[in-house]
């Protein structure tokens, strides 16, 4: 095991090359901003912009001799060969899709960092026993097609690969149709088996990511040694009433879906009250029908995003949601469906200790911390020793064009990742 | 003045022809239903369906020899000549556009009824001193482009004809562009001056319409003698916050536009409380941005539709809306804009008395009543003696595919209209 600093390797990580690649990626789906530090990205999964970004990194992989392959969910792999034939690979990466008003670092940093780490290994002449695979998972964000993490869930066998075929985006396009169109556009790329479902189990998985929270920046630290991920439950709620003329229909006889939706969300706010401010409860998506100002709404759909690191809280309050909604309604009916359910995940000491050791060996400030956001890494936990590396981001802001980390902050995380990958790939 | 029943004229009104025309119109933009009495219409203004409906009635007008013309707002006219050259016309009609999930009678009945009344006059050989113009006003509903009544407002000089050029529909199309496309499609039709703005002042205006409320049906009456229209104020509200990651951002530091919108609407519900159930307060349109379940909303737009027959209440509570919203916000900012403001309107005895006399003469059950909905007639009030005729509709339901009136109910209203038009056009 590599316990000390690997100076050649660390020096081979190029801060400038990594930053330039991130900025080149950020131009694809760019959202103009007021300053160079306030420019976001809108790159929905399986969109033309997503495919353009994937072609860009495929080009870089071909330049440095990595083997490119793609599985049936569109998960994209770049393989650096090890010295021992048949050894299980170390996998590292993240995702390339963004939120509709997303930033330039969420996800894409983890892909570019793994790519940079592998390139540095190769340039530094550091051989590894095991192969290293850089991965870009499909649809982590769930911004266009909910839920997120479809690619990693299918890879991990968490759900059959056709689970989401009927899910539609805001334009009415089904996941199945979008994926088929995407596969046709990437028909020239080598098809590989689908993860554990088709016999590919990694030796370990490591994901670098911006923190998406304020802790590292506030404490002046370089690296988060991520110990696990809080649990998430996503729900979709439909409130059904009756559409009537807004001018003639007395309020006493209406079945107004908007008013009952507001009552339901207000009641959920009470259910989700948490003086410790650890619980995360968000209603951020709503669709109203017919959505005309003078026709009473007959249908309101809204989303619930509920997260907590303690599984007991996650289960108890999550299971209470339906009853609270039903009790809040006055004249309408409601149906609730759970779209996503991930219990809190604990990362493996094999990886978390390697991250901590590398940070210490490189003289960086580090902190063991849980992740507030979910990540593809969550679904790797049952498969293999898994961990994550966080880097600071300005004001903790993410899922926003103002999301920002500096080139040195990002390079520090990648140097740790390079050392961890070298260690795990020789373990 | 024609004070008694005009038997030839009343007999010439064809219940079957009128019903068949309404059903032929209802096929354009039809919404399938479970039964013949539960089939709606989606015919947005200036849509291909709207134009198809207009071509249908233009064809009928040409068959019976009415002169067809259109003004710069797309208001469509069919003129029956009177015996005295230069006499101001009696105008009667309504609108042909529908709500997105609208019924088969709202608006279109008033156009077809006026057309049927004029055809009956001609077939019965009843000459009139004044011309009679059947009108189909553009965009009464405001379902695609808010506010409604653009055509009649422009005709009446209530607002300059280019007032709404920048208004956009849900697809981002501007009113100016939609109107230009429409005018090009109707370039073959004779262009006429724009109402009072360009020198055309009617002698009187009469509009037939379904009640859109439950009163006539509940009382077993045939005809509503409409005495006026309650006032309406429409507002558009924007709540601006900040988008953040739903998993990592503590609730205590969010600026969640959805939560502040809910607080604002809840506070408005309190402002608008009315034990007499006369006040109408409706929030029926909402748009959320970025509308992704795991990104806190940074912008919520919603509509307010507020109506009351008492101008003092309309002004006092309407003017209190902005302060109530501002007081309800916790972390976001709000802007309010008033999109539409119509004070309560009183109809003229010349018309209301003529409607009542005709109903009595024809042996029908009638009731003097205000209108809960607004109508194009509202904007004719300052121009000329104005009135409306209501017919019952099932359960008072409107702006809904289940909207329904029977062929005999509709024909009774048209017989009254025919007699009123004959009387006014000889007055």
Coordinates of C-alpha atoms in Angstrom, one line a residue, chain B residues 3-312:
Chain B
X3 CA -94.7 45.3 -27.6
X4 CA -96.6 42.0 -28.2
X5 CA -95.3 38.6 -29.4
X6 CA -94.2 38.7 -33.0
X7 CA -95.5 35.2 -33.9
X8 CA -93.9 34.8 -37.3
X9 CA -90.6 35.8 -35.9
X10 CA -90.7 33.6 -32.8
X11 CA -91.8 30.6 -34.9
X12 CA -88.9 31.2 -37.4
X13 CA -86.3 30.6 -34.7
X14 CA -85.2 27.0 -35.3
X15 CA -84.3 25.0 -32.2
X16 CA -82.9 22.2 -34.3
X17 CA -80.8 24.4 -36.6
X18 CA -79.3 26.3 -33.7
X19 CA -78.5 23.1 -31.8
X20 CA -76.9 21.5 -34.9
X21 CA -74.8 24.5 -35.4
X22 CA -73.6 24.5 -31.8
X23 CA -72.7 20.8 -32.1
X24 CA -70.9 21.4 -35.4
X25 CA -68.9 24.2 -33.6
X26 CA -68.3 21.9 -30.6
X27 CA -66.5 19.4 -32.8
X28 CA -63.8 22.0 -33.4
X29 CA -61.4 21.5 -30.5
X30 CA -63.5 18.8 -29.0
X31 CA -62.6 17.2 -25.7
X32 CA -63.9 13.6 -25.5
X33 CA -66.3 12.9 -22.7
X34 CA -67.9 9.9 -21.0
X35 CA -71.4 10.8 -22.4
X36 CA -73.0 13.1 -25.0
X37 CA -73.7 15.5 -22.2
X38 CA -70.2 15.6 -20.9
X39 CA -68.0 16.7 -23.9
X40 CA -66.0 19.9 -23.7
X41 CA -64.1 22.2 -26.0
X42 CA -60.5 23.5 -26.0
X43 CA -60.5 26.3 -28.6
X44 CA -57.9 29.0 -27.6
X45 CA -58.3 32.4 -29.2
X46 CA -56.4 32.9 -32.5
X47 CA -55.6 29.2 -32.7
X48 CA -56.1 27.1 -35.8
X49 CA -59.3 25.7 -34.1
X50 CA -60.5 29.3 -33.5
X51 CA -59.9 30.1 -37.2
X52 CA -61.7 26.9 -38.3
X53 CA -64.7 27.8 -36.2
X54 CA -64.7 31.3 -37.7
X55 CA -64.6 30.0 -41.2
X56 CA -67.6 27.7 -40.4
X57 CA -69.8 30.6 -39.4
X58 CA -68.5 32.8 -42.2
X59 CA -69.7 30.1 -44.6
X60 CA -73.2 30.2 -43.1
X61 CA -73.3 34.0 -43.3
X62 CA -72.4 33.9 -46.9
X63 CA -75.2 31.4 -47.5
X64 CA -77.9 33.7 -46.1
X65 CA -76.4 36.9 -47.6
X66 CA -74.9 38.7 -44.5
X67 CA -72.0 41.0 -45.2
X68 CA -68.8 39.7 -43.4
X69 CA -66.1 42.1 -42.1
X70 CA -63.3 42.0 -39.5
X71 CA -61.5 44.8 -37.6
X72 CA -57.9 45.1 -36.6
X73 CA -58.4 43.1 -33.4
X74 CA -60.0 40.2 -35.3
X75 CA -63.5 41.0 -34.1
X76 CA -65.8 39.4 -36.7
X77 CA -69.1 41.0 -37.9
X78 CA -72.1 39.8 -39.9
X79 CA -74.3 42.6 -41.0
X80 CA -78.0 42.5 -41.7
X81 CA -79.0 45.8 -43.4
X82 CA -81.8 48.0 -42.1
X83 CA -84.2 50.1 -44.1
X84 CA -82.8 53.5 -43.1
X85 CA -79.5 54.3 -44.6
X86 CA -76.9 55.4 -42.0
X87 CA -78.8 54.4 -38.9
X88 CA -76.6 53.2 -36.0
X89 CA -76.7 49.4 -35.8
X90 CA -78.0 47.2 -33.0
X91 CA -75.1 44.8 -32.2
X92 CA -75.5 41.3 -30.7
X93 CA -73.1 38.5 -30.1
X94 CA -70.5 37.1 -27.8
X95 CA -67.2 35.2 -28.3
X96 CA -66.0 31.9 -29.9
X97 CA -62.9 31.2 -27.9
X98 CA -63.0 28.8 -24.9
X99 CA -61.2 28.0 -21.7
X100 CA -58.5 25.2 -22.0
X101 CA -61.0 22.8 -20.5
X102 CA -64.1 24.7 -21.5
X103 CA -67.7 23.8 -22.5
X104 CA -69.7 23.9 -25.7
X105 CA -71.9 26.8 -24.9
X106 CA -69.9 29.6 -23.1
X107 CA -69.6 32.4 -25.6
X108 CA -70.4 30.5 -28.8
X109 CA -74.1 30.3 -27.8
X110 CA -74.3 34.1 -27.9
X111 CA -72.8 34.3 -31.4
X112 CA -75.0 31.4 -32.8
X113 CA -78.1 32.8 -31.0
X114 CA -77.6 36.3 -32.5
X115 CA -77.0 34.6 -35.9
X116 CA -80.2 32.5 -35.5
X117 CA -82.2 35.5 -34.5
X118 CA -81.1 37.5 -37.5
X119 CA -81.8 34.5 -39.8
X120 CA -85.2 34.2 -38.3
X121 CA -85.9 37.9 -38.8
X122 CA -85.0 37.5 -42.5
X123 CA -87.0 34.3 -43.0
X124 CA -90.0 35.8 -41.2
X125 CA -89.8 38.9 -43.4
X126 CA -89.5 41.3 -40.4
X127 CA -87.9 44.5 -41.7
X128 CA -86.0 46.7 -39.3
X129 CA -85.2 50.3 -39.5
X130 CA -81.7 49.9 -38.1
X131 CA -79.1 47.4 -39.3
X132 CA -78.3 44.5 -37.0
X133 CA -74.7 43.3 -36.6
X134 CA -73.8 39.9 -35.2
X135 CA -70.4 40.1 -33.6
X136 CA -67.8 37.5 -32.4
X137 CA -65.4 39.3 -30.1
X138 CA -61.7 38.2 -30.1
X139 CA -60.3 36.7 -26.9
X140 CA -63.0 37.0 -24.3
X141 CA -61.7 34.2 -22.1
X142 CA -58.1 35.3 -21.5
X143 CA -57.2 31.6 -21.2
X144 CA -54.4 31.8 -23.7
X145 CA -53.6 35.5 -23.5
X146 CA -54.6 37.3 -20.3
X147 CA -56.5 39.5 -19.7
X148 CA -59.8 38.5 -21.5
X149 CA -62.1 40.8 -23.4
X150 CA -59.3 42.3 -25.5
X151 CA -61.5 42.5 -28.6
X152 CA -64.4 44.4 -26.9
X153 CA -62.0 46.6 -24.9
X154 CA -60.3 47.7 -28.0
X155 CA -63.6 48.3 -29.8
X156 CA -64.9 50.4 -26.9
X157 CA -61.7 52.5 -26.7
X158 CA -61.2 51.2 -23.2
X159 CA -57.5 50.5 -24.1
X160 CA -55.4 51.3 -27.2
X161 CA -55.4 48.3 -29.6
X162 CA -51.7 47.7 -29.2
X163 CA -51.9 47.5 -25.4
X164 CA -51.4 43.8 -25.2
X165 CA -48.8 43.3 -27.9
X166 CA -46.1 42.0 -25.5
X167 CA -48.3 39.5 -23.6
X168 CA -47.2 36.0 -24.1
X169 CA -49.0 32.6 -24.0
X170 CA -47.6 29.5 -22.2
X171 CA -45.6 28.7 -25.3
X172 CA -43.9 32.1 -25.4
X173 CA -45.8 33.4 -28.4
X174 CA -46.6 37.1 -28.1
X175 CA -50.1 38.5 -28.7
X176 CA -48.7 40.7 -31.5
X177 CA -47.3 37.8 -33.3
X178 CA -50.4 35.6 -32.9
X179 CA -52.6 38.5 -34.1
X180 CA -50.4 39.2 -37.1
X181 CA -50.5 35.5 -38.1
X182 CA -54.2 35.5 -37.7
X183 CA -54.7 38.6 -39.8
X184 CA -52.7 37.1 -42.6
X185 CA -54.9 34.0 -42.5
X186 CA -58.0 36.2 -42.8
X187 CA -56.6 38.7 -45.3
X188 CA -59.4 37.8 -47.8
X189 CA -62.1 39.2 -45.4
X190 CA -63.2 42.9 -45.7
X191 CA -61.5 45.1 -43.1
X192 CA -63.8 47.4 -41.1
X193 CA -63.0 50.3 -38.8
X194 CA -62.3 49.6 -35.1
X195 CA -65.5 50.4 -33.2
X196 CA -65.9 53.7 -31.5
X197 CA -62.2 54.3 -31.9
X198 CA -62.8 54.7 -35.6
X199 CA -66.3 56.2 -35.5
X200 CA -68.7 53.2 -35.2
X201 CA -71.1 53.6 -32.2
X202 CA -73.9 51.1 -31.8
X203 CA -77.5 52.0 -31.0
X204 CA -77.6 49.2 -28.5
X205 CA -75.9 46.0 -27.5
X206 CA -77.5 42.7 -26.4
X207 CA -75.6 39.5 -25.5
X208 CA -77.1 36.1 -24.9
X209 CA -75.2 33.7 -22.7
X210 CA -75.5 30.7 -20.5
X211 CA -75.9 31.7 -16.8
X212 CA -72.7 29.9 -15.7
X213 CA -74.3 29.7 -12.3
X214 CA -77.0 27.6 -10.7
X215 CA -79.8 30.2 -10.0
X216 CA -82.2 29.8 -13.0
X217 CA -82.0 26.0 -13.0
X218 CA -82.7 25.9 -9.2
X219 CA -85.7 28.2 -9.6
X220 CA -87.0 26.4 -12.7
X221 CA -86.9 29.6 -14.8
X222 CA -86.2 30.1 -18.5
X223 CA -84.6 33.5 -18.8
X224 CA -82.3 35.7 -16.8
X225 CA -82.9 39.5 -17.3
X226 CA -79.3 40.5 -16.5
X227 CA -79.2 43.8 -14.6
X228 CA -75.4 44.2 -14.6
X229 CA -72.0 42.6 -14.1
X230 CA -69.9 42.3 -10.9
X231 CA -66.5 44.0 -10.9
X232 CA -63.3 42.1 -11.5
X233 CA -59.7 42.7 -10.6
X234 CA -56.9 40.4 -11.8
X235 CA -53.4 40.5 -10.5
X236 CA -50.2 38.7 -11.2
X237 CA -47.8 38.1 -8.3
X238 CA -44.1 37.2 -8.5
X239 CA -42.3 35.9 -5.4
X240 CA -38.5 35.9 -5.8
X241 CA -36.1 33.8 -3.6
X242 CA -33.0 31.9 -4.2
X243 CA -32.5 28.4 -5.6
X244 CA -30.4 26.1 -3.5
X245 CA -29.7 22.4 -3.1
X246 CA -32.6 20.7 -1.4
X247 CA -30.4 18.1 0.3
X248 CA -27.7 20.3 1.8
X249 CA -29.2 23.7 2.4
X250 CA -30.6 24.0 6.0
X251 CA -34.2 25.3 6.0
X252 CA -33.1 28.2 8.3
X253 CA -30.9 29.8 5.6
X254 CA -33.2 29.2 2.6
X255 CA -35.1 31.9 0.6
X256 CA -37.8 29.5 -0.6
X257 CA -40.1 31.2 -3.1
X258 CA -42.6 28.3 -2.9
X259 CA -43.0 28.5 0.9
X260 CA -43.4 32.3 0.8
X261 CA -46.0 32.0 -2.0
X262 CA -47.9 29.6 0.2
X263 CA -47.7 32.0 3.1
X264 CA -48.9 34.9 0.9
X265 CA -51.9 32.9 -0.5
X266 CA -52.9 31.7 3.0
X267 CA -52.8 35.4 4.2
X268 CA -54.9 36.4 1.2
X269 CA -57.5 33.7 2.1
X270 CA -57.9 35.5 5.4
X271 CA -58.2 39.0 3.7
X272 CA -60.8 37.6 1.3
X273 CA -63.0 35.8 3.9
X274 CA -66.7 36.5 3.3
X275 CA -69.4 34.9 5.3
X276 CA -72.0 35.9 2.8
X277 CA -70.2 33.9 0.1
X278 CA -70.7 36.7 -2.5
X279 CA -67.0 37.5 -2.9
X280 CA -65.0 35.5 -5.4
X281 CA -61.3 34.9 -4.8
X282 CA -59.4 32.5 -6.9
X283 CA -55.7 31.5 -7.3
X284 CA -55.8 29.2 -10.3
X285 CA -52.5 29.7 -12.2
X286 CA -49.1 29.1 -10.8
X287 CA -45.7 28.7 -12.4
X288 CA -42.6 27.5 -10.4
X289 CA -39.0 27.9 -11.4
X290 CA -36.8 26.0 -11.9
X291 CA -39.6 23.5 -11.1
X292 CA -37.2 20.7 -10.2
X293 CA -38.0 18.6 -7.1
X294 CA -34.5 18.9 -5.6
X295 CA -33.8 22.6 -6.3
X296 CA -35.4 25.1 -3.9
X297 CA -37.7 27.4 -6.0
X298 CA -36.2 30.8 -6.7
X299 CA -39.3 32.2 -8.5
X300 CA -43.1 31.5 -8.1
X301 CA -45.6 33.4 -10.2
X302 CA -49.3 33.1 -9.4
X303 CA -52.6 34.8 -10.5
X304 CA -55.3 36.4 -8.4
X305 CA -58.8 36.7 -9.7
X306 CA -61.0 38.8 -7.4
X307 CA -64.6 39.8 -8.0
X308 CA -67.4 41.5 -6.2
X309 CA -70.6 43.3 -7.2
X310 CA -70.0 46.2 -4.7
X311 CA -67.4 48.6 -5.9
X312 CA -66.5 49.7 -2.4

